[in-house]
Amino acid sequence: MNQTFTVTGMTCGHCEKAVTRAIRQLDPQAEVKIDLPSGKVEVQSQQPRDALTRAIAEEGYGVAA
Amino acid sequence: MNQTFTVTGMTCGHCEKAVTRAIRQLDPQAEVKIDLPSGKVEVQSQQPRDALTRAIAEEGYGVAA
């Protein structure tokens, strides 16, 4: 299913990769699309939203409610 | 010898690591200190300044003259 997050603190392409990697560690099949300026992260994954939020937060980024 | 560069475009800790890694690929013995807000990069290395500048630039960052 498609899930959208607003992630704060991503400033560069490395940050995009770090967030993508964090999500893929949780779900290797996940499709991840990131728009850096807006912080919008679209994830195609069957993982529960809470788990995805936690993975992003543990990488050091903020996830807006 | 100690060489100081002003590097633009570093926005986060991943950028610091990317610049450090680029310098260490050129000179594995190099000591690198980075101040992110100012972009000041101090390198302790025997490599010529031109080569260090090129390594940083090839990683995608600007080096002020």
CSV table of N, CA, C and O in Angstrom, one decimal:
chain,number,residue,atom,x,y,z
A,1,MET,N,0.9,-1.2,0.0
A,1,MET,CA,0.0,0.0,0.0
A,1,MET,C,0.9,1.2,0.0
A,1,MET,O,2.0,1.2,0.4
A,2,ASN,N,0.3,2.3,-0.5
A,2,ASN,CA,1.0,3.6,-0.6
A,2,ASN,C,0.9,4.4,0.7
A,2,ASN,O,-0.2,4.6,1.2
A,3,GLN,N,2.0,4.8,1.2
A,3,GLN,CA,2.0,5.6,2.5
A,3,GLN,C,2.9,6.8,2.3
A,3,GLN,O,4.0,6.7,1.8
A,4,THR,N,2.4,7.9,2.8
A,4,THR,CA,3.1,9.2,2.6
A,4,THR,C,3.5,9.7,3.9
A,4,THR,O,2.7,9.8,4.9
A,5,PHE,N,4.8,10.2,4.0
A,5,PHE,CA,5.3,10.8,5.3
A,5,PHE,C,5.9,12.1,4.9
A,5,PHE,O,6.4,12.3,3.8
A,6,THR,N,5.9,13.0,5.9
A,6,THR,CA,6.6,14.3,5.8
A,6,THR,C,7.8,14.2,6.7
A,6,THR,O,7.6,14.1,7.9
A,7,VAL,N,9.0,14.2,6.1
A,7,VAL,CA,10.2,14.0,6.9
A,7,VAL,C,11.0,15.3,6.9
A,7,VAL,O,11.2,15.9,5.9
A,8,THR,N,11.4,15.6,8.1
A,8,THR,CA,12.2,16.9,8.3
A,8,THR,C,13.7,16.5,8.5
A,8,THR,O,14.0,15.4,9.0
A,9,GLY,N,14.5,17.4,8.1
A,9,GLY,CA,16.0,17.2,8.4
A,9,GLY,C,16.8,16.7,7.3
A,9,GLY,O,18.0,16.6,7.4
A,10,MET,N,16.1,16.3,6.2
A,10,MET,CA,16.8,15.9,5.0
A,10,MET,C,17.4,17.1,4.3
A,10,MET,O,16.6,18.0,3.8
A,11,THR,N,18.7,17.2,4.1
A,11,THR,CA,19.2,18.4,3.5
A,11,THR,C,19.9,18.1,2.1
A,11,THR,O,20.3,19.1,1.4
A,12,CYS,N,20.2,16.9,1.8
A,12,CYS,CA,21.0,16.6,0.6
A,12,CYS,C,20.8,15.2,0.1
A,12,CYS,O,20.0,14.4,0.7
A,13,GLY,N,21.4,14.9,-1.0
A,13,GLY,CA,21.2,13.6,-1.6
A,13,GLY,C,21.6,12.4,-0.7
A,13,GLY,O,21.1,11.3,-0.7
A,14,HIS,N,22.6,12.7,0.2
A,14,HIS,CA,23.1,11.6,1.1
A,14,HIS,C,21.9,11.3,2.1
A,14,HIS,O,21.7,10.2,2.5
A,15,CYS,N,21.2,12.4,2.5
A,15,CYS,CA,20.1,12.2,3.4
A,15,CYS,C,19.0,11.4,2.8
A,15,CYS,O,18.4,10.5,3.4
A,16,GLU,N,18.7,11.7,1.5
A,16,GLU,CA,17.8,10.9,0.8
A,16,GLU,C,18.2,9.4,0.8
A,16,GLU,O,17.3,8.5,1.0
A,17,LYS,N,19.4,9.2,0.5
A,17,LYS,CA,19.9,7.8,0.4
A,17,LYS,C,19.8,7.1,1.8
A,17,LYS,O,19.5,5.9,1.9
A,18,ALA,N,20.1,7.9,2.9
A,18,ALA,CA,20.1,7.3,4.2
A,18,ALA,C,18.6,6.9,4.6
A,18,ALA,O,18.4,5.9,5.2
A,19,VAL,N,17.7,7.8,4.2
A,19,VAL,CA,16.3,7.5,4.5
A,19,VAL,C,15.8,6.3,3.7
A,19,VAL,O,15.2,5.3,4.2
A,20,THR,N,16.2,6.3,2.4
A,20,THR,CA,15.8,5.1,1.6
A,20,THR,C,16.4,3.8,2.1
A,20,THR,O,15.7,2.8,2.2
A,21,ARG,N,17.6,3.9,2.5
A,21,ARG,CA,18.3,2.7,3.0
A,21,ARG,C,17.6,2.2,4.3
A,21,ARG,O,17.4,1.0,4.5
A,22,ALA,N,17.3,3.1,5.2
A,22,ALA,CA,16.6,2.8,6.4
A,22,ALA,C,15.3,2.0,6.2
A,22,ALA,O,15.0,1.0,6.8
A,23,ILE,N,14.5,2.5,5.2
A,23,ILE,CA,13.3,1.9,4.9
A,23,ILE,C,13.5,0.5,4.2
A,23,ILE,O,12.8,-0.4,4.6
A,24,ARG,N,14.5,0.4,3.4
A,24,ARG,CA,14.8,-0.8,2.7
A,24,ARG,C,15.3,-1.9,3.6
A,24,ARG,O,15.2,-3.1,3.4
A,25,GLN,N,16.0,-1.4,4.7
A,25,GLN,CA,16.4,-2.4,5.7
A,25,GLN,C,15.2,-3.1,6.4
A,25,GLN,O,15.3,-4.3,6.7
A,26,LEU,N,14.2,-2.3,6.6
A,26,LEU,CA,12.9,-2.8,7.2
A,26,LEU,C,12.2,-3.7,6.1
A,26,LEU,O,11.6,-4.7,6.5
A,27,ASP,N,12.2,-3.2,4.9
A,27,ASP,CA,11.4,-3.9,3.8
A,27,ASP,C,12.2,-3.8,2.5
A,27,ASP,O,12.1,-2.8,1.8
A,28,PRO,N,12.9,-4.8,2.2
A,28,PRO,CA,13.8,-4.8,1.0
A,28,PRO,C,13.0,-4.6,-0.3
A,28,PRO,O,13.6,-4.1,-1.3
A,29,GLN,N,11.7,-4.9,-0.3
A,29,GLN,CA,10.9,-4.7,-1.5
A,29,GLN,C,10.3,-3.3,-1.6
A,29,GLN,O,9.6,-3.0,-2.6
A,30,ALA,N,10.4,-2.5,-0.6
A,30,ALA,CA,9.7,-1.2,-0.6
A,30,ALA,C,10.2,-0.3,-1.8
A,30,ALA,O,11.4,-0.3,-2.1
A,31,GLU,N,9.2,0.4,-2.3
A,31,GLU,CA,9.5,1.4,-3.3
A,31,GLU,C,9.5,2.7,-2.6
A,31,GLU,O,8.5,3.0,-1.9
A,32,VAL,N,10.5,3.6,-2.8
A,32,VAL,CA,10.6,4.8,-2.0
A,32,VAL,C,10.8,5.9,-3.0
A,32,VAL,O,11.7,5.9,-3.9
A,33,LYS,N,10.0,7.0,-2.9
A,33,LYS,CA,10.2,8.2,-3.7
A,33,LYS,C,10.3,9.4,-2.8
A,33,LYS,O,9.4,9.6,-1.9
A,34,ILE,N,11.3,10.2,-2.9
A,34,ILE,CA,11.6,11.3,-2.0
A,34,ILE,C,11.6,12.6,-2.8
A,34,ILE,O,12.3,12.7,-3.8
A,35,ASP,N,10.9,13.6,-2.3
A,35,ASP,CA,11.0,15.0,-2.8
A,35,ASP,C,11.8,15.8,-1.7
A,35,ASP,O,11.2,16.1,-0.7
A,36,LEU,N,13.0,16.1,-2.0
A,36,LEU,CA,13.9,16.7,-0.9
A,36,LEU,C,13.4,18.0,-0.5
A,36,LEU,O,13.3,18.2,0.8
A,37,PRO,N,13.0,19.0,-1.4
A,37,PRO,CA,12.6,20.3,-0.9
A,37,PRO,C,11.4,20.3,0.1
A,37,PRO,O,11.4,21.0,1.0
A,38,SER,N,10.5,19.4,-0.2
A,38,SER,CA,9.2,19.4,0.6
A,38,SER,C,9.3,18.4,1.7
A,38,SER,O,8.5,18.4,2.6
A,39,GLY,N,10.3,17.5,1.6
A,39,GLY,CA,10.4,16.4,2.7
A,39,GLY,C,9.4,15.3,2.5
A,39,GLY,O,9.2,14.4,3.4
A,40,LYS,N,8.7,15.3,1.4
A,40,LYS,CA,7.6,14.3,1.1
A,40,LYS,C,8.3,13.0,0.8
A,40,LYS,O,9.1,12.9,-0.2
A,41,VAL,N,7.9,11.9,1.5
A,41,VAL,CA,8.5,10.6,1.2
A,41,VAL,C,7.3,9.6,1.0
A,41,VAL,O,6.4,9.5,1.8
A,42,GLU,N,7.2,9.1,-0.2
A,42,GLU,CA,6.2,8.1,-0.6
A,42,GLU,C,6.8,6.7,-0.5
A,42,GLU,O,7.8,6.5,-1.2
A,43,VAL,N,6.1,5.9,0.2
A,43,VAL,CA,6.6,4.5,0.4
A,43,VAL,C,5.5,3.5,0.0
A,43,VAL,O,4.4,3.6,0.4
A,44,GLN,N,5.9,2.6,-0.9
A,44,GLN,CA,5.0,1.5,-1.3
A,44,GLN,C,5.5,0.3,-0.5
A,44,GLN,O,6.6,-0.2,-0.8
A,45,SER,N,4.8,-0.1,0.5
A,45,SER,CA,5.2,-1.1,1.4
A,45,SER,C,4.0,-1.7,2.2
A,45,SER,O,3.1,-1.0,2.5
A,46,GLN,N,4.1,-3.0,2.5
A,46,GLN,CA,3.1,-3.6,3.3
A,46,GLN,C,3.4,-3.5,4.8
A,46,GLN,O,2.6,-3.9,5.7
A,47,GLN,N,4.6,-2.9,5.1
A,47,GLN,CA,4.9,-2.7,6.5
A,47,GLN,C,4.0,-1.7,7.2
A,47,GLN,O,3.5,-0.8,6.5
A,48,PRO,N,3.7,-1.9,8.5
A,48,PRO,CA,2.8,-1.0,9.2
A,48,PRO,C,3.5,0.4,9.3
A,48,PRO,O,4.7,0.5,9.4
A,49,ARG,N,2.6,1.4,9.3
A,49,ARG,CA,3.1,2.8,9.3
A,49,ARG,C,4.0,3.1,10.5
A,49,ARG,O,5.0,3.8,10.3
A,50,ASP,N,3.7,2.6,11.6
A,50,ASP,CA,4.5,2.8,12.8
A,50,ASP,C,5.9,2.3,12.6
A,50,ASP,O,6.8,3.0,13.1
A,51,ALA,N,6.0,1.2,12.0
A,51,ALA,CA,7.4,0.6,11.8
A,51,ALA,C,8.2,1.4,10.9
A,51,ALA,O,9.4,1.7,11.1
A,52,LEU,N,7.6,1.9,9.8
A,52,LEU,CA,8.2,2.8,8.8
A,52,LEU,C,8.7,4.1,9.5
A,52,LEU,O,9.8,4.6,9.3
A,53,THR,N,7.7,4.7,10.3
A,53,THR,CA,8.0,5.9,11.0
A,53,THR,C,9.3,5.7,11.9
A,53,THR,O,10.2,6.5,12.0
A,54,ARG,N,9.3,4.6,12.6
A,54,ARG,CA,10.4,4.3,13.6
A,54,ARG,C,11.7,4.2,12.8
A,54,ARG,O,12.7,4.7,13.2
A,55,ALA,N,11.7,3.5,11.7
A,55,ALA,CA,12.9,3.3,10.9
A,55,ALA,C,13.5,4.6,10.5
A,55,ALA,O,14.7,4.9,10.5
A,56,ILE,N,12.6,5.5,10.0
A,56,ILE,CA,13.1,6.9,9.6
A,56,ILE,C,13.6,7.7,10.8
A,56,ILE,O,14.7,8.3,10.7
A,57,ALA,N,12.9,7.6,11.9
A,57,ALA,CA,13.3,8.4,13.1
A,57,ALA,C,14.6,7.9,13.6
A,57,ALA,O,15.4,8.7,14.0
A,58,GLU,N,14.8,6.6,13.6
A,58,GLU,CA,16.0,6.0,14.1
A,58,GLU,C,17.2,6.4,13.3
A,58,GLU,O,18.4,6.3,13.7
A,59,GLU,N,17.0,6.7,12.0
A,59,GLU,CA,18.1,7.2,11.1
A,59,GLU,C,18.4,8.6,11.5
A,59,GLU,O,19.4,9.2,11.0
A,60,GLY,N,17.6,9.3,12.3
A,60,GLY,CA,18.0,10.6,12.8
A,60,GLY,C,17.1,11.7,12.1
A,60,GLY,O,17.5,12.9,12.3
A,61,TYR,N,16.0,11.4,11.5
A,61,TYR,CA,15.2,12.4,10.9
A,61,TYR,C,13.9,12.5,11.6
A,61,TYR,O,13.4,11.6,12.3
A,62,GLY,N,13.2,13.7,11.4
A,62,GLY,CA,11.9,13.9,12.0
A,62,GLY,C,10.8,13.4,11.1
A,62,GLY,O,10.9,13.5,9.9
A,63,VAL,N,9.8,12.9,11.7
A,63,VAL,CA,8.6,12.5,10.9
A,63,VAL,C,7.4,13.3,11.5
A,63,VAL,O,7.0,13.1,12.7
A,64,ALA,N,6.8,14.2,10.6
A,64,ALA,CA,5.7,15.0,11.1
A,64,ALA,C,4.5,14.1,11.3
A,64,ALA,O,4.3,13.1,10.6
A,65,ALA,N,3.6,14.4,12.2
A,65,ALA,CA,2.5,13.6,12.6
A,65,ALA,C,1.5,13.6,11.4
A,65,ALA,O,1.5,14.4,10.5
B,1,MET,N,51.8,18.4,5.9
B,1,MET,CA,51.6,19.8,6.1
B,1,MET,C,50.2,20.1,6.2
B,1,MET,O,49.3,19.4,5.8
B,2,ASN,N,49.9,21.2,6.9
B,2,ASN,CA,48.5,21.6,7.2
B,2,ASN,C,47.9,22.5,6.1
B,2,ASN,O,48.6,23.4,5.7
B,3,GLN,N,46.8,22.1,5.5
B,3,GLN,CA,46.2,22.8,4.4
B,3,GLN,C,44.7,23.1,4.8
B,3,GLN,O,44.0,22.2,5.2
B,4,THR,N,44.3,24.3,4.5
B,4,THR,CA,42.9,24.7,4.9
B,4,THR,C,42.2,25.0,3.6
B,4,THR,O,42.7,25.7,2.7
B,5,PHE,N,41.0,24.5,3.5
B,5,PHE,CA,40.1,24.7,2.3
B,5,PHE,C,38.7,25.3,2.8
B,5,PHE,O,38.3,24.9,3.9
B,6,THR,N,38.1,26.1,2.0
B,6,THR,CA,36.7,26.5,2.3
B,6,THR,C,35.9,25.8,1.3
B,6,THR,O,36.0,26.0,0.1
B,7,VAL,N,35.0,24.9,1.8
B,7,VAL,CA,34.2,24.0,0.9
B,7,VAL,C,32.8,24.4,1.1
B,7,VAL,O,32.2,24.6,2.2
B,8,THR,N,32.1,24.6,-0.1
B,8,THR,CA,30.7,24.9,-0.1
B,8,THR,C,29.9,23.7,-0.5
B,8,THR,O,30.3,22.8,-1.2
B,9,GLY,N,28.6,23.7,0.0
B,9,GLY,CA,27.7,22.7,-0.4
B,9,GLY,C,27.5,21.6,0.6
B,9,GLY,O,26.7,20.7,0.4
B,10,MET,N,28.3,21.6,1.7
B,10,MET,CA,28.2,20.6,2.7
B,10,MET,C,27.0,21.0,3.6
B,10,MET,O,27.1,22.1,4.2
B,11,THR,N,26.0,20.1,3.7
B,11,THR,CA,24.8,20.5,4.5
B,11,THR,C,24.6,19.6,5.7
B,11,THR,O,23.8,19.9,6.5
B,12,CYS,N,25.2,18.5,5.7
B,12,CYS,CA,24.9,17.5,6.8
B,12,CYS,C,26.1,16.6,7.1
B,12,CYS,O,27.1,16.7,6.5
B,13,GLY,N,25.9,15.8,8.1
B,13,GLY,CA,27.0,14.9,8.5
B,13,GLY,C,27.4,13.9,7.5
B,13,GLY,O,28.5,13.5,7.4
B,14,HIS,N,26.4,13.5,6.6
B,14,HIS,CA,26.8,12.7,5.5
B,14,HIS,C,27.7,13.4,4.5
B,14,HIS,O,28.6,12.7,3.9
B,15,CYS,N,27.5,14.7,4.3
B,15,CYS,CA,28.4,15.4,3.4
B,15,CYS,C,29.8,15.5,4.0
B,15,CYS,O,30.8,15.3,3.3
B,16,GLU,N,29.9,15.7,5.3
B,16,GLU,CA,31.2,15.7,6.0
B,16,GLU,C,31.9,14.3,5.7
B,16,GLU,O,33.1,14.3,5.4
B,17,LYS,N,31.2,13.3,5.9
B,17,LYS,CA,31.8,11.9,5.7
B,17,LYS,C,32.2,11.8,4.2
B,17,LYS,O,33.2,11.1,3.9
B,18,ALA,N,31.4,12.3,3.3
B,18,ALA,CA,31.7,12.1,1.9
B,18,ALA,C,33.0,12.9,1.5
B,18,ALA,O,33.8,12.3,0.8
B,19,VAL,N,33.1,14.1,2.1
B,19,VAL,CA,34.4,14.8,1.8
B,19,VAL,C,35.6,14.2,2.5
B,19,VAL,O,36.6,14.0,1.9
B,20,THR,N,35.4,13.7,3.7
B,20,THR,CA,36.5,13.0,4.4
B,20,THR,C,36.9,11.8,3.6
B,20,THR,O,38.1,11.5,3.4
B,21,ARG,N,35.9,11.0,3.1
B,21,ARG,CA,36.2,9.8,2.4
B,21,ARG,C,37.0,10.1,1.1
B,21,ARG,O,37.9,9.4,0.7
B,22,ALA,N,36.5,11.2,0.4
B,22,ALA,CA,37.2,11.5,-0.8
B,22,ALA,C,38.7,11.9,-0.6
B,22,ALA,O,39.5,11.5,-1.4
B,23,ILE,N,38.9,12.6,0.5
B,23,ILE,CA,40.3,13.0,0.8
B,23,ILE,C,41.1,11.7,1.2
B,23,ILE,O,42.3,11.5,0.7
B,24,ARG,N,40.5,10.8,1.9
B,24,ARG,CA,41.2,9.6,2.4
B,24,ARG,C,41.5,8.6,1.3
B,24,ARG,O,42.4,7.8,1.3
B,25,GLN,N,40.6,8.7,0.2
B,25,GLN,CA,40.9,7.8,-0.9
B,25,GLN,C,42.2,8.3,-1.6
B,25,GLN,O,42.9,7.5,-2.2
B,26,LEU,N,42.4,9.6,-1.6
B,26,LEU,CA,43.6,10.2,-2.2
B,26,LEU,C,44.8,9.9,-1.3
B,26,LEU,O,45.9,9.6,-1.8
B,27,ASP,N,44.6,10.0,0.0
B,27,ASP,CA,45.7,9.9,1.0
B,27,ASP,C,45.1,9.3,2.2
B,27,ASP,O,44.5,9.9,3.1
B,28,PRO,N,45.3,7.9,2.3
B,28,PRO,CA,44.7,7.2,3.5
B,28,PRO,C,45.2,7.7,4.8
B,28,PRO,O,44.6,7.4,5.9
B,29,GLN,N,46.4,8.3,4.8
B,29,GLN,CA,47.0,8.8,6.1
B,29,GLN,C,46.5,10.2,6.5
B,29,GLN,O,46.9,10.7,7.5
B,30,ALA,N,45.7,10.9,5.6
B,30,ALA,CA,45.4,12.2,5.9
B,30,ALA,C,44.5,12.4,7.1
B,30,ALA,O,43.7,11.5,7.4
B,31,GLU,N,44.8,13.4,7.9
B,31,GLU,CA,43.9,13.8,9.0
B,31,GLU,C,43.0,14.9,8.5
B,31,GLU,O,43.5,15.9,7.9
B,32,VAL,N,41.7,14.8,8.8
B,32,VAL,CA,40.7,15.7,8.2
B,32,VAL,C,39.9,16.2,9.4
B,32,VAL,O,39.3,15.4,10.1
B,33,LYS,N,39.8,17.6,9.5
B,33,LYS,CA,38.9,18.2,10.5
B,33,LYS,C,37.9,19.1,9.7
B,33,LYS,O,38.4,19.9,8.9
B,34,ILE,N,36.6,18.9,9.9
B,34,ILE,CA,35.6,19.7,9.2
B,34,ILE,C,34.7,20.5,10.2
B,34,ILE,O,34.2,19.9,11.1
B,35,ASP,N,34.6,21.8,9.9
B,35,ASP,CA,33.6,22.6,10.6
B,35,ASP,C,32.4,22.8,9.6
B,35,ASP,O,32.6,23.6,8.7
B,36,LEU,N,31.3,22.1,9.8
B,36,LEU,CA,30.2,22.2,8.9
B,36,LEU,C,29.7,23.6,8.6
B,36,LEU,O,29.5,24.0,7.5
B,37,PRO,N,29.3,24.3,9.7
B,37,PRO,CA,28.7,25.6,9.5
B,37,PRO,C,29.5,26.6,8.6
B,37,PRO,O,29.0,27.3,7.8
B,38,SER,N,30.8,26.6,8.8
B,38,SER,CA,31.7,27.5,8.1
B,38,SER,C,32.2,26.9,6.8
B,38,SER,O,32.7,27.6,5.9
B,39,GLY,N,32.1,25.6,6.7
B,39,GLY,CA,32.7,24.9,5.5
B,39,GLY,C,34.2,24.8,5.6
B,39,GLY,O,34.9,24.4,4.6
B,40,LYS,N,34.8,25.1,6.7
B,40,LYS,CA,36.3,25.1,6.8
B,40,LYS,C,36.7,23.6,7.0
B,40,LYS,O,36.3,22.9,7.8
B,41,VAL,N,37.6,23.2,6.1
B,41,VAL,CA,38.2,21.8,6.1
B,41,VAL,C,39.7,21.9,6.3
B,41,VAL,O,40.4,22.5,5.4
B,42,GLU,N,40.2,21.4,7.3
B,42,GLU,CA,41.6,21.3,7.6
B,42,GLU,C,42.1,19.9,7.3
B,42,GLU,O,41.6,18.9,7.8
B,43,VAL,N,43.1,19.9,6.5
B,43,VAL,CA,43.7,18.6,6.0
B,43,VAL,C,45.2,18.6,6.4
B,43,VAL,O,45.9,19.5,6.0
B,44,GLN,N,45.6,17.5,7.1
B,44,GLN,CA,47.0,17.3,7.3
B,44,GLN,C,47.4,16.2,6.3
B,44,GLN,O,47.0,15.0,6.5
B,45,SER,N,48.2,16.6,5.3
B,45,SER,CA,48.5,15.7,4.3
B,45,SER,C,49.7,16.2,3.5
B,45,SER,O,49.9,17.4,3.3
B,46,GLN,N,50.5,15.3,2.9
B,46,GLN,CA,51.6,15.7,2.1
B,46,GLN,C,51.2,15.8,0.6
B,46,GLN,O,52.0,16.2,-0.2
B,47,GLN,N,49.9,15.5,0.3
B,47,GLN,CA,49.4,15.6,-1.1
B,47,GLN,C,49.4,17.1,-1.5
B,47,GLN,O,49.1,17.9,-0.7
B,48,PRO,N,49.7,17.3,-2.8
B,48,PRO,CA,49.6,18.7,-3.3
B,48,PRO,C,48.2,19.3,-3.2
B,48,PRO,O,47.2,18.5,-3.3
B,49,ARG,N,48.2,20.6,-2.9
B,49,ARG,CA,46.9,21.2,-2.8
B,49,ARG,C,45.9,21.0,-3.9
B,49,ARG,O,44.7,20.8,-3.7
B,50,ASP,N,46.5,21.1,-5.2
B,50,ASP,CA,45.6,20.9,-6.4
B,50,ASP,C,44.9,19.5,-6.3
B,50,ASP,O,43.8,19.4,-6.7
B,51,ALA,N,45.6,18.5,-5.9
B,51,ALA,CA,45.1,17.1,-5.9
B,51,ALA,C,44.0,17.0,-4.9
B,51,ALA,O,42.9,16.4,-5.1
B,52,LEU,N,44.2,17.7,-3.7
B,52,LEU,CA,43.2,17.6,-2.7
B,52,LEU,C,41.9,18.4,-3.1
B,52,LEU,O,40.8,18.0,-2.9
B,53,THR,N,42.1,19.6,-3.7
B,53,THR,CA,41.0,20.4,-4.3
B,53,THR,C,40.2,19.6,-5.3
B,53,THR,O,39.0,19.5,-5.3
B,54,ARG,N,40.9,18.9,-6.2
B,54,ARG,CA,40.3,18.1,-7.2
B,54,ARG,C,39.4,16.9,-6.6
B,54,ARG,O,38.3,16.7,-7.0
B,55,ALA,N,40.0,16.3,-5.6
B,55,ALA,CA,39.3,15.2,-4.9
B,55,ALA,C,38.0,15.7,-4.3
B,55,ALA,O,36.9,15.0,-4.4
B,56,ILE,N,38.0,16.9,-3.7
B,56,ILE,CA,36.8,17.4,-3.0
B,56,ILE,C,35.8,17.8,-4.1
B,56,ILE,O,34.6,17.5,-4.0
B,57,ALA,N,36.3,18.5,-5.2
B,57,ALA,CA,35.4,18.9,-6.2
B,57,ALA,C,34.7,17.7,-6.9
B,57,ALA,O,33.6,17.8,-7.3
B,58,GLU,N,35.5,16.7,-7.1
B,58,GLU,CA,35.0,15.5,-7.8
B,58,GLU,C,33.9,14.8,-7.0
B,58,GLU,O,33.0,14.1,-7.5
B,59,GLU,N,33.9,15.0,-5.7
B,59,GLU,CA,32.8,14.5,-4.8
B,59,GLU,C,31.6,15.3,-4.9
B,59,GLU,O,30.5,15.0,-4.4
B,60,GLY,N,31.7,16.5,-5.6
B,60,GLY,CA,30.4,17.3,-5.9
B,60,GLY,C,30.3,18.5,-5.0
B,60,GLY,O,29.3,19.2,-5.0
B,61,TYR,N,31.4,18.9,-4.4
B,61,TYR,CA,31.4,20.1,-3.6
B,61,TYR,C,32.2,21.2,-4.2
B,61,TYR,O,33.2,21.0,-5.0
B,62,GLY,N,31.9,22.5,-3.8
B,62,GLY,CA,32.7,23.6,-4.3
B,62,GLY,C,33.9,23.9,-3.4
B,62,GLY,O,33.8,23.7,-2.1
B,63,VAL,N,35.0,24.3,-3.9
B,63,VAL,CA,36.2,24.7,-3.2
B,63,VAL,C,36.4,26.2,-3.5
B,63,VAL,O,36.8,26.5,-4.7
B,64,ALA,N,36.3,27.0,-2.5
B,64,ALA,CA,36.6,28.5,-2.7
B,64,ALA,C,38.1,28.7,-3.0
B,64,ALA,O,38.9,28.0,-2.4
B,65,ALA,N,38.4,29.6,-3.8
B,65,ALA,CA,39.7,29.9,-4.2
B,65,ALA,C,40.6,30.4,-3.0
B,65,ALA,O,40.0,30.8,-2.0
